[in-house]
Every structure is written in C-alpha cells, then in structure tokens.
PDB file of C-alpha atoms in Angstrom:
ATOM      1  CA  MET G   1      65.129  62.918  77.644  1.00 54.00           C
ATOM      2  CA  LYS G   2      65.158  66.170  75.662  1.00 51.00           C
ATOM      3  CA  LYS G   3      64.713  68.122  78.883  1.00 52.00           C
ATOM      4  CA  THR G   4      67.676  66.320  80.466  1.00 52.00           C
ATOM      5  CA  VAL G   5      69.933  67.039  77.475  1.00 45.00           C
ATOM      6  CA  PHE G   6      68.824  70.675  77.423  1.00 49.00           C
ATOM      7  CA  SER G   7      69.569  71.064  81.161  1.00 48.00           C
ATOM      8  CA  PHE G   8      72.984  69.480  80.637  1.00 46.00           C
ATOM      9  CA  LEU G   9      73.809  71.903  77.819  1.00 46.00           C
ATOM     10  CA  ILE G  10      72.723  74.874  79.932  1.00 43.00           C
ATOM     11  CA  MET G  11      74.977  73.664  82.752  1.00 45.00           C
ATOM     12  CA  ILE G  12      77.963  73.410  80.376  1.00 41.00           C
ATOM     13  CA  ILE G  13      77.322  76.875  78.924  1.00 41.00           C
ATOM     14  CA  CYS G  14      76.980  78.446  82.379  1.00 43.00           C
ATOM     15  CA  SER G  15      80.157  76.724  83.546  1.00 40.00           C
ATOM     16  CA  TYR G  16      82.020  78.030  80.499  1.00 40.00           C
ATOM     17  CA  ILE G  17      80.774  81.577  81.033  1.00 43.00           C
ATOM     18  CA  SER G  18      81.731  81.417  84.718  1.00 40.00           C
ATOM     19  CA  PHE G  19      85.250  80.307  83.754  1.00 39.00           C
ATOM     20  CA  ALA G  20      85.612  82.778  80.907  1.00 42.00           C
ATOM     21  CA  ARG G  21      84.681  85.763  83.006  1.00 46.00           C
ATOM     22  CA  ALA G  22      87.114  85.094  85.841  1.00 61.00           C
ATOM     23  CA  ASN G  23      87.760  88.713  86.726  1.00 88.00           C
ATOM     24  CA  ILE G  24      87.778  91.310  89.474  1.00 94.00           C
ATOM     25  CA  SER G  25      84.133  90.729  90.401  1.00 93.00           C
ATOM     26  CA  ASP G  26      84.950  87.112  91.283  1.00 95.00           C
ATOM     27  CA  TYR G  27      87.016  88.233  94.273  1.00 97.00           C
ATOM     28  CA  LYS G  28      85.880  89.496  97.653  1.00 97.00           C
ATOM     29  CA  VAL G  29      87.921  92.671  98.025  1.00 98.00           C
ATOM     30  CA  MET G  30      88.208  94.964 101.035  1.00 98.00           C
ATOM     31  CA  THR G  31      90.193  98.045 101.981  1.00 98.00           C
ATOM     32  CA  TRP G  32      90.951  99.320 105.472  1.00 97.00           C
ATOM     33  CA  ASN G  33      93.028 102.120 106.953  1.00 97.00           C
ATOM     34  CA  LEU G  34      94.292 100.263 110.001  1.00 94.00           C
ATOM     35  CA  GLN G  35      95.639 103.371 111.749  1.00 91.00           C
ATOM     36  CA  GLY G  36      98.595 101.110 112.386  1.00 80.00           C
ATOM     37  CA  ALA G  37     100.814 100.630 115.397  1.00 69.00           C
ATOM     38  CA  SER G  38     104.543  99.968 115.523  1.00 62.00           C
ATOM     39  CA  ALA G  39     104.488  96.745 117.580  1.00 67.00           C
ATOM     40  CA  ALA G  40     104.443  93.361 115.859  1.00 65.00           C
ATOM     41  CA  THR G  41     102.352  92.006 118.738  1.00 64.00           C
ATOM     42  CA  GLU G  42      99.621  94.606 118.058  1.00 70.00           C
ATOM     43  CA  SER G  43      96.176  93.038 118.149  1.00 79.00           C
ATOM     44  CA  LYS G  44      94.985  94.987 115.094  1.00 90.00           C
ATOM     45  CA  TRP G  45      96.677  92.434 112.858  1.00 94.00           C
ATOM     46  CA  ASN G  46      96.320  89.413 115.132  1.00 92.00           C
ATOM     47  CA  VAL G  47      92.637  90.052 115.850  1.00 91.00           C
ATOM     48  CA  ASN G  48      91.023  92.533 113.446  1.00 93.00           C
ATOM     49  CA  VAL G  49      92.861  91.840 110.167  1.00 95.00           C
ATOM     50  CA  ARG G  50      92.760  88.128 110.916  1.00 95.00           C
ATOM     51  CA  ARG G  51      88.982  88.293 111.316  1.00 95.00           C
ATOM     52  CA  LEU G  52      88.522  90.119 108.010  1.00 96.00           C
ATOM     53  CA  VAL G  53      90.460  87.553 105.959  1.00 98.00           C
ATOM     54  CA  SER G  54      89.546  84.308 107.746  1.00 97.00           C
ATOM     55  CA  GLY G  55      87.241  81.584 106.511  1.00 93.00           C
ATOM     56  CA  SER G  56      85.390  81.163 103.246  1.00 92.00           C
ATOM     57  CA  ASP G  57      83.417  84.357 103.895  1.00 92.00           C
ATOM     58  CA  GLY G  58      86.558  86.410 104.523  1.00 96.00           C
ATOM     59  CA  ALA G  59      88.120  88.781 102.040  1.00 98.00           C
ATOM     60  CA  ASP G  60      90.151  87.208  99.248  1.00 98.00           C
ATOM     61  CA  ILE G  61      92.165  90.418  99.017  1.00 99.00           C
ATOM     62  CA  LEU G  62      92.523  93.042 101.738  1.00 99.00           C
ATOM     63  CA  MET G  63      94.250  96.358 101.029  1.00 99.00           C
ATOM     64  CA  VAL G  64      95.754  97.874 104.167  1.00 98.00           C
ATOM     65  CA  GLN G  65      96.835 101.469 104.663  1.00 97.00           C
ATOM     66  CA  GLU G  66      98.685 102.615 107.786  1.00 96.00           C
ATOM     67  CA  ALA G  67      99.552  98.946 108.116  1.00 95.00           C
ATOM     68  CA  GLY G  68     102.030  99.442 110.951  1.00 93.00           C
ATOM     69  CA  VAL G  69     104.147  96.353 111.584  1.00 92.00           C
ATOM     70  CA  ILE G  70     102.934  92.964 110.358  1.00 94.00           C
ATOM     71  CA  PRO G  71     102.508  90.149 112.933  1.00 93.00           C
ATOM     72  CA  LEU G  72     105.446  88.172 114.279  1.00 92.00           C
ATOM     73  CA  SER G  73     103.877  84.978 112.957  1.00 94.00           C
ATOM     74  CA  ALA G  74     104.298  86.180 109.348  1.00 97.00           C
ATOM     75  CA  VAL G  75     107.195  84.318 107.695  1.00 98.00           C
ATOM     76  CA  PRO G  76     109.284  85.866 104.888  1.00 98.00           C
ATOM     77  CA  THR G  77     109.364  83.747 101.734  1.00 98.00           C
ATOM     78  CA  GLY G  78     112.528  85.354 100.406  1.00 97.00           C
ATOM     79  CA  ARG G  79     110.634  86.907  97.501  1.00 97.00           C
ATOM     80  CA  HIS G  80     111.801  90.502  97.320  1.00 94.00           C
ATOM     81  CA  ILE G  81     110.436  92.806  94.635  1.00 91.00           C
ATOM     82  CA  GLN G  82     112.125  96.079  93.774  1.00 86.00           C
ATOM     83  CA  PRO G  83     111.422  97.269  90.229  1.00 82.00           C
ATOM     84  CA  PHE G  84     114.274  98.935  88.371  1.00 76.00           C
ATOM     85  CA  GLY G  85     114.271 102.671  88.933  1.00 75.00           C
ATOM     86  CA  VAL G  86     111.812 102.502  91.841  1.00 79.00           C
ATOM     87  CA  GLY G  87     113.608 102.472  95.184  1.00 77.00           C
ATOM     88  CA  ILE G  88     110.712 101.028  97.154  1.00 86.00           C
ATOM     89  CA  PRO G  89     110.911  97.271  97.844  1.00 91.00           C
ATOM     90  CA  ILE G  90     108.005  94.931  98.518  1.00 96.00           C
ATOM     91  CA  GLU G  91     108.505  91.805 100.620  1.00 97.00           C
ATOM     92  CA  GLU G  92     106.353  88.686 100.490  1.00 98.00           C
ATOM     93  CA  TYR G  93     105.347  86.800 103.638  1.00 98.00           C
ATOM     94  CA  THR G  94     103.189  83.795 104.412  1.00 99.00           C
ATOM     95  CA  TRP G  95     100.786  84.063 107.334  1.00 98.00           C
ATOM     96  CA  ASN G  96      99.272  80.843 108.659  1.00 98.00           C
ATOM     97  CA  LEU G  97      95.801  81.461 110.081  1.00 97.00           C
ATOM     98  CA  GLY G  98      95.396  77.774 110.857  1.00 94.00           C
ATOM     99  CA  SER G  99      97.605  75.330 112.736  1.00 92.00           C
ATOM    100  CA  SER G 100     100.774  73.407 111.955  1.00 90.00           C
ATOM    101  CA  ARG G 101      98.653  70.357 111.123  1.00 93.00           C
ATOM    102  CA  ARG G 102      95.984  72.199 109.175  1.00 94.00           C
ATOM    103  CA  GLU G 103      97.468  75.260 107.542  1.00 95.00           C
ATOM    104  CA  ASP G 104      95.383  78.133 106.209  1.00 96.00           C
ATOM    105  CA  ILE G 105      97.852  80.366 104.404  1.00 98.00           C
ATOM    106  CA  ARG G 106      97.500  83.996 103.420  1.00 99.00           C
ATOM    107  CA  TYR G 107     100.156  85.963 101.544  1.00 99.00           C
ATOM    108  CA  ILE G 108     101.196  89.409 102.759  1.00 99.00           C
ATOM    109  CA  TYR G 109     102.845  91.926 100.429  1.00 98.00           C
ATOM    110  CA  TYR G 110     104.417  94.584 102.600  1.00 97.00           C
ATOM    111  CA  SER G 111     106.043  97.920 101.853  1.00 95.00           C
ATOM    112  CA  ARG G 112     108.090  99.535 104.641  1.00 92.00           C
ATOM    113  CA  ILE G 113     107.692 103.098 103.461  1.00 88.00           C
ATOM    114  CA  ASP G 114     107.646 104.523 106.998  1.00 77.00           C
ATOM    115  CA  VAL G 115     111.128 103.683 108.264  1.00 68.00           C
ATOM    116  CA  GLY G 116     110.767 106.075 111.206  1.00 65.00           C
ATOM    117  CA  ALA G 117     107.520 105.656 113.112  1.00 59.00           C
ATOM    118  CA  ARG G 118     106.768 102.442 111.151  1.00 68.00           C
ATOM    119  CA  ARG G 119     103.064 103.314 111.136  1.00 81.00           C
ATOM    120  CA  VAL G 120     101.978 104.440 107.647  1.00 88.00           C
ATOM    121  CA  ASN G 121     103.268 101.399 105.763  1.00 95.00           C
ATOM    122  CA  LEU G 122     101.224  99.716 103.016  1.00 97.00           C
ATOM    123  CA  ALA G 123     100.232  96.062 102.751  1.00 98.00           C
ATOM    124  CA  ILE G 124      98.055  93.712 100.725  1.00 99.00           C
ATOM    125  CA  VAL G 125      96.800  90.410 102.161  1.00 99.00           C
ATOM    126  CA  SER G 126      95.824  87.798  99.575  1.00 99.00           C
ATOM    127  CA  ARG G 127      94.316  84.329  99.657  1.00 98.00           C
ATOM    128  CA  GLN G 128      96.348  83.499  96.535  1.00 98.00           C
ATOM    129  CA  ARG G 129     100.018  84.013  95.865  1.00 98.00           C
ATOM    130  CA  ALA G 130     100.573  86.889  93.453  1.00 98.00           C
ATOM    131  CA  ASP G 131     101.707  86.130  89.923  1.00 98.00           C
ATOM    132  CA  ASN G 132     103.186  89.622  89.716  1.00 97.00           C
ATOM    133  CA  VAL G 133     103.880  92.439  92.164  1.00 97.00           C
ATOM    134  CA  TYR G 134     103.741  96.098  91.143  1.00 96.00           C
ATOM    135  CA  VAL G 135     105.247  99.240  92.601  1.00 96.00           C
ATOM    136  CA  LEU G 136     104.379 102.586  91.036  1.00 96.00           C
ATOM    137  CA  ARG G 137     106.564 105.475  92.067  1.00 94.00           C
ATOM    138  CA  PRO G 138     105.075 108.291  94.206  1.00 95.00           C
ATOM    139  CA  VAL G 139     103.383 110.977  92.113  1.00 97.00           C
ATOM    140  CA  THR G 140     104.987 113.799  94.148  1.00 96.00           C
ATOM    141  CA  VAL G 141     108.024 113.999  96.423  1.00 94.00           C
ATOM    142  CA  ALA G 142     105.681 113.948  99.440  1.00 94.00           C
ATOM    143  CA  SER G 143     103.390 111.162  98.170  1.00 96.00           C
ATOM    144  CA  ARG G 144     103.454 107.468  98.973  1.00 95.00           C
ATOM    145  CA  PRO G 145     103.954 104.758  96.337  1.00 95.00           C
ATOM    146  CA  ILE G 146     101.148 102.697  94.824  1.00 97.00           C
ATOM    147  CA  ILE G 147     101.607  98.963  95.373  1.00 98.00           C
ATOM    148  CA  GLY G 148      99.699  96.101  93.798  1.00 98.00           C
ATOM    149  CA  ILE G 149      99.502  92.407  93.038  1.00 98.00           C
ATOM    150  CA  GLY G 150      98.501  90.617  89.854  1.00 98.00           C
ATOM    151  CA  LEU G 151      96.363  87.474  89.764  1.00 98.00           C
ATOM    152  CA  GLY G 152      96.049  86.369  86.159  1.00 96.00           C
ATOM    153  CA  ASN G 153      94.782  89.361  84.170  1.00 96.00           C
ATOM    154  CA  ASP G 154      93.471  91.150  87.267  1.00 98.00           C
ATOM    155  CA  VAL G 155      95.517  93.664  89.238  1.00 98.00           C
ATOM    156  CA  PHE G 156      94.667  94.866  92.739  1.00 99.00           C
ATOM    157  CA  LEU G 157      96.389  97.983  94.028  1.00 99.00           C
ATOM    158  CA  THR G 158      96.300 100.100  97.147  1.00 99.00           C
ATOM    159  CA  THR G 159      97.038 103.737  97.806  1.00 98.00           C
ATOM    160  CA  HIS G 160      97.036 106.246 100.639  1.00 98.00           C
ATOM    161  CA  ALA G 161      96.690 109.809  99.416  1.00 98.00           C
ATOM    162  CA  LEU G 162      98.103 112.748 101.335  1.00 98.00           C
ATOM    163  CA  ALA G 163      96.210 114.222 104.264  1.00 95.00           C
ATOM    164  CA  SER G 164      94.389 117.562 104.155  1.00 94.00           C
ATOM    165  CA  GLY G 165      92.099 116.739 101.274  1.00 97.00           C
ATOM    166  CA  GLY G 166      94.069 114.244  99.224  1.00 98.00           C
ATOM    167  CA  PRO G 167      95.680 116.790  96.863  1.00 98.00           C
ATOM    168  CA  ASP G 168      97.502 113.986  95.023  1.00 98.00           C
ATOM    169  CA  ALA G 169      94.462 111.685  94.651  1.00 99.00           C
ATOM    170  CA  ALA G 170      93.721 112.506  91.001  1.00 98.00           C
ATOM    171  CA  ALA G 171      97.416 112.214  90.118  1.00 98.00           C
ATOM    172  CA  ILE G 172      97.456 108.746  91.722  1.00 99.00           C
ATOM    173  CA  VAL G 173      94.556 107.628  89.529  1.00 99.00           C
ATOM    174  CA  ARG G 174      96.214 109.187  86.458  1.00 98.00           C
ATOM    175  CA  ALA G 175      99.525 107.421  87.176  1.00 98.00           C
ATOM    176  CA  THR G 176      97.749 104.076  87.607  1.00 98.00           C
ATOM    177  CA  TYR G 177      95.716 104.528  84.439  1.00 98.00           C
ATOM    178  CA  ASP G 178      98.777 105.501  82.404  1.00 98.00           C
ATOM    179  CA  TYR G 179     100.783 102.532  83.694  1.00 98.00           C
ATOM    180  CA  PHE G 180      98.075 100.045  82.773  1.00 98.00           C
ATOM    181  CA  ASN G 181      97.321 101.708  79.460  1.00 97.00           C
ATOM    182  CA  GLN G 182     100.688 100.781  77.983  1.00 97.00           C
ATOM    183  CA  PHE G 183     100.864  98.227  75.187  1.00 96.00           C
ATOM    184  CA  SER G 184     102.212  95.509  77.519  1.00 96.00           C
ATOM    185  CA  THR G 185      99.630  96.089  80.275  1.00 97.00           C
ATOM    186  CA  ARG G 186      96.546  97.256  78.383  1.00 95.00           C
ATOM    187  CA  HIS G 187      94.878  93.838  78.601  1.00 95.00           C
ATOM    188  CA  PHE G 188      94.789  93.913  82.410  1.00 97.00           C
ATOM    189  CA  SER G 189      91.763  94.890  84.460  1.00 97.00           C
ATOM    190  CA  TRP G 190      92.744  96.842  87.558  1.00 98.00           C
ATOM    191  CA  PHE G 191      91.222  97.923  90.826  1.00 98.00           C
ATOM    192  CA  LEU G 192      92.763 100.653  92.975  1.00 99.00           C
ATOM    193  CA  ALA G 193      91.401 100.874  96.532  1.00 99.00           C
ATOM    194  CA  GLY G 194      92.470 102.737  99.618  1.00 99.00           C
ATOM    195  CA  ASP G 195      92.241 105.933 101.602  1.00 98.00           C
ATOM    196  CA  PHE G 196      91.977 108.779  99.090  1.00 99.00           C
ATOM    197  CA  ASN G 197      91.524 111.434 101.803  1.00 98.00           C
ATOM    198  CA  ARG G 198      89.113 113.089  99.386  1.00 98.00           C
ATOM    199  CA  ALA G 199      85.363 112.850  98.910  1.00 98.00           C
ATOM    200  CA  PRO G 200      84.501 110.654  95.897  1.00 98.00           C
ATOM    201  CA  GLY G 201      82.491 113.475  94.317  1.00 98.00           C
ATOM    202  CA  ARG G 202      85.524 115.768  94.384  1.00 98.00           C
ATOM    203  CA  LEU G 203      87.710 113.067  92.877  1.00 98.00           C
ATOM    204  CA  GLU G 204      85.174 112.470  90.112  1.00 98.00           C
ATOM    205  CA  ASN G 205      85.252 116.186  89.307  1.00 98.00           C
ATOM    206  CA  ASP G 206      89.049 116.056  89.216  1.00 98.00           C
ATOM    207  CA  LEU G 207      88.882 113.102  86.830  1.00 98.00           C
ATOM    208  CA  VAL G 208      86.780 115.176  84.431  1.00 97.00           C
ATOM    209  CA  THR G 209      89.676 117.648  84.303  1.00 96.00           C
ATOM    210  CA  GLU G 210      92.052 114.713  83.763  1.00 95.00           C
ATOM    211  CA  ARG G 211      89.742 113.438  80.988  1.00 96.00           C
ATOM    212  CA  LEU G 212      89.506 110.124  82.774  1.00 96.00           C
ATOM    213  CA  ASN G 213      85.861 110.292  83.822  1.00 93.00           C
ATOM    214  CA  ARG G 214      84.834 108.064  80.894  1.00 94.00           C
ATOM    215  CA  GLU G 215      87.741 105.680  81.389  1.00 95.00           C
ATOM    216  CA  VAL G 216      87.486 104.804  85.088  1.00 97.00           C
ATOM    217  CA  THR G 217      84.658 104.186  87.556  1.00 97.00           C
ATOM    218  CA  VAL G 218      84.659 105.355  91.176  1.00 98.00           C
ATOM    219  CA  LEU G 219      83.059 102.878  93.610  1.00 98.00           C
ATOM    220  CA  ALA G 220      82.205 104.405  96.979  1.00 98.00           C
ATOM    221  CA  PRO G 221      79.832 103.477  99.797  1.00 98.00           C
ATOM    222  CA  GLU G 222      77.007 105.801 100.736  1.00 96.00           C
ATOM    223  CA  GLU G 223      77.808 105.725 104.467  1.00 97.00           C
ATOM    224  CA  PRO G 224      80.765 107.576 106.030  1.00 97.00           C
ATOM    225  CA  THR G 225      83.959 105.537 106.144  1.00 98.00           C
ATOM    226  CA  GLN G 226      85.615 107.624 108.840  1.00 95.00           C
ATOM    227  CA  VAL G 227      84.317 107.669 112.390  1.00 91.00           C
ATOM    228  CA  GLY G 228      84.219 111.474 112.373  1.00 89.00           C
ATOM    229  CA  GLY G 229      82.210 111.495 109.125  1.00 93.00           C
ATOM    230  CA  GLY G 230      83.122 111.676 105.456  1.00 96.00           C
ATOM    231  CA  VAL G 231      83.643 109.087 102.725  1.00 98.00           C
ATOM    232  CA  LEU G 232      87.400 108.762 102.223  1.00 98.00           C
ATOM    233  CA  ASP G 233      87.879 105.025 101.632  1.00 99.00           C
ATOM    234  CA  TYR G 234      86.727 103.599  98.299  1.00 99.00           C
ATOM    235  CA  GLY G 235      87.912 102.233  94.975  1.00 98.00           C
ATOM    236  CA  VAL G 236      88.561 103.111  91.332  1.00 98.00           C
ATOM    237  CA  ILE G 237      88.180 100.403  88.704  1.00 98.00           C
ATOM    238  CA  VAL G 238      88.912  99.693  85.053  1.00 97.00           C
ATOM    239  CA  ASP G 239      87.403  96.327  84.159  1.00 94.00           C
ATOM    240  CA  ARG G 240      88.405  95.094  80.709  1.00 89.00           C
ATOM    241  CA  ALA G 241      86.984  91.585  81.082  1.00 85.00           C
ATOM    242  CA  PRO G 242      84.445  90.523  78.437  1.00 77.00           C
ATOM    243  CA  TYR G 243      82.067  89.230  81.110  1.00 75.00           C
ATOM    244  CA  SER G 244      81.680  91.182  84.295  1.00 74.00           C
ATOM    245  CA  GLN G 245      79.350  91.781  87.197  1.00 85.00           C
ATOM    246  CA  ARG G 246      78.884  95.224  88.650  1.00 89.00           C
ATOM    247  CA  LEU G 247      80.477  95.839  92.023  1.00 95.00           C
ATOM    248  CA  GLN G 248      79.043  97.747  94.938  1.00 96.00           C
ATOM    249  CA  ALA G 249      80.927  99.285  97.844  1.00 98.00           C
ATOM    250  CA  LEU G 250      79.613  98.635 101.338  1.00 97.00           C
ATOM    251  CA  ARG G 251      80.872  99.813 104.710  1.00 97.00           C
ATOM    252  CA  ASN G 252      81.808  96.937 107.006  1.00 94.00           C
ATOM    253  CA  ASP G 253      80.680  97.478 110.604  1.00 89.00           C
ATOM    254  CA  THR G 254      82.055  94.276 112.124  1.00 83.00           C
ATOM    255  CA  THR G 255      85.347  95.813 113.270  1.00 78.00           C
ATOM    256  CA  PRO G 256      85.257  97.612 116.628  1.00 74.00           C
ATOM    257  CA  GLN G 257      85.625 101.373 116.213  1.00 70.00           C
ATOM    258  CA  LEU G 258      88.431 101.468 118.772  1.00 70.00           C
ATOM    259  CA  ALA G 259      90.647  99.515 116.345  1.00 85.00           C
ATOM    260  CA  SER G 260      90.803 102.448 113.909  1.00 92.00           C
ATOM    261  CA  ASP G 261      89.143 105.742 113.054  1.00 93.00           C
ATOM    262  CA  HIS G 262      88.247 104.251 109.643  1.00 96.00           C
ATOM    263  CA  TYR G 263      85.753 101.535 108.765  1.00 96.00           C
ATOM    264  CA  PRO G 264      86.703  98.707 106.403  1.00 97.00           C
ATOM    265  CA  VAL G 265      84.976  98.901 103.021  1.00 98.00           C
ATOM    266  CA  ALA G 266      83.994  95.780 101.071  1.00 98.00           C
ATOM    267  CA  PHE G 267      83.513  95.540  97.304  1.00 98.00           C
ATOM    268  CA  LEU G 268      81.099  92.798  96.313  1.00 94.00           C
ATOM    269  CA  ALA G 269      79.501  91.666  93.071  1.00 91.00           C
ATOM    270  CA  GLN G 270      75.880  92.705  92.737  1.00 81.00           C
ATOM    271  CA  SER G 271      73.370  89.919  92.267  1.00 69.00           C
ATOM    272  CA  CYS G 272      71.805  89.767  88.809  1.00 58.00           C
TER     273      CYS G 272
END
C-alpha cells in the first residue's frame, strides 16, 4: 500500500514538473535554407518541407530561409501582422497536410521580403497557431528582417544573415537580445535559428566583443551544414525557463541534396 501511494505521489510530482517546465526544449525545432524557387508548384515545399513537418515525429516548428513561394494549397487566414514603424508585413496561412475529411493543419508565417525574384523570403511553419508574431527591423540597410512567433512564453525566430561571411550576424543576435531584454519581454525565452553565413566559432568570438557571450548560447552541429562544407546553419538561445533540458543540434540527412545546397538542422532535447 505504501509503495502504491509513493508511486502515485512520484507520478504527480513528475507530471507537475513536466507541465511547469513547458519551454523551448519541449518542441522539435528545425531550420533549413530551402534555396527557394519562385513557383508555387515547386516540389521543395510540397515534398521536402511537407516531409519535415509531417506526422508526430515531424518538426513542431520549422524555420525556413530562402523560402521562395509557399504552396498553392496554403490558405490565407486574413491575419496580417505589420508592427508600427516596421514596414515588413507577415501573413498567416493554414496548410492542410491531411485530407478534407481528416485535416492535419500547419500554420505558415510568411514574409515576402524578396518582391523581385521571390526567392529569399522567410517563413516559419508551426504545428500550433502563434499567440504573437514578431518582426524585428533589419540591422543594416542591406540586411533582412528577423521574424518570429510566440507560443506562450517561448519565442522562435529565424534569420538569414548576409552572404560573404555574415557580416551582420553579430548585430542580428544583438538586436534580438536587446528586443527581448526589455521590461515587457524579459520573461520570454527565445530561440533564433537560421543561416548565419558565418562559422559558429567566429560568431562566438564576435559575441565576446558584444559582451553577449555569457548571455546567449550558440547551438551548432559538428557536421557541415552546407553541401560544399562549412557550418552556417545553427541556433542561438536564451532560455529563461526554471526547468529546462539541454538542446543539441544535429544535421538532418533525410532531405535529398538536390533539393538545396544546405542540410536541415534539428534541435532536440538531450536525454537525461
């Protein structure tokens, strides 16, 4: 009897801890530079992105750089986000991966920043509808914006730093840190993932100069994330949750190389 009661109490405590620590490490997060195309019928979305976010083992949140044009089957919800003073709108879409009888909905948050070639747009695909949507202005006149979604007290953002070494990468991290270090946002945990176009070691050195090396953590895989070599795709995290599991970054090799010159990168909680 005592053993049964003890087991029951342990179960309650573990359930409480699991609920209390609902945070970034509870989500399966991925980032991928899609090397996007301008046609809405492009199979990169309809085949490759679909595969990455489908099923219970799929990503809960997928950050997409060079997102191209989203699939024709994506339906606008009418939710249009354009923060005051930031002239970059985000549109929300639903994308049904199932059938009309058995829907399996994902939400797409899409920024049409490339109005010309329509290739280097940004997108976030989420299993849950965002509570909030964020747009941070570009850090230089040549840079791209930082876009993100909020789920409870967790914020997931994506970025695509400039080519030729990611000269704006450290400024992107600084801008994100400053935004979420304000009084009204300081309680949020945030995770910034994308194509930094800069080796993680170089970015970490830059963050020492920015005096952010003790404030943020860089999460990068050990294997190259670009087909030609080099680790360019990874994440930066500030986790303010009281209970948290460490994350590890792993290259995902399930996507055919012909789909992009970048590999997807997954961020998963490490087993205790």
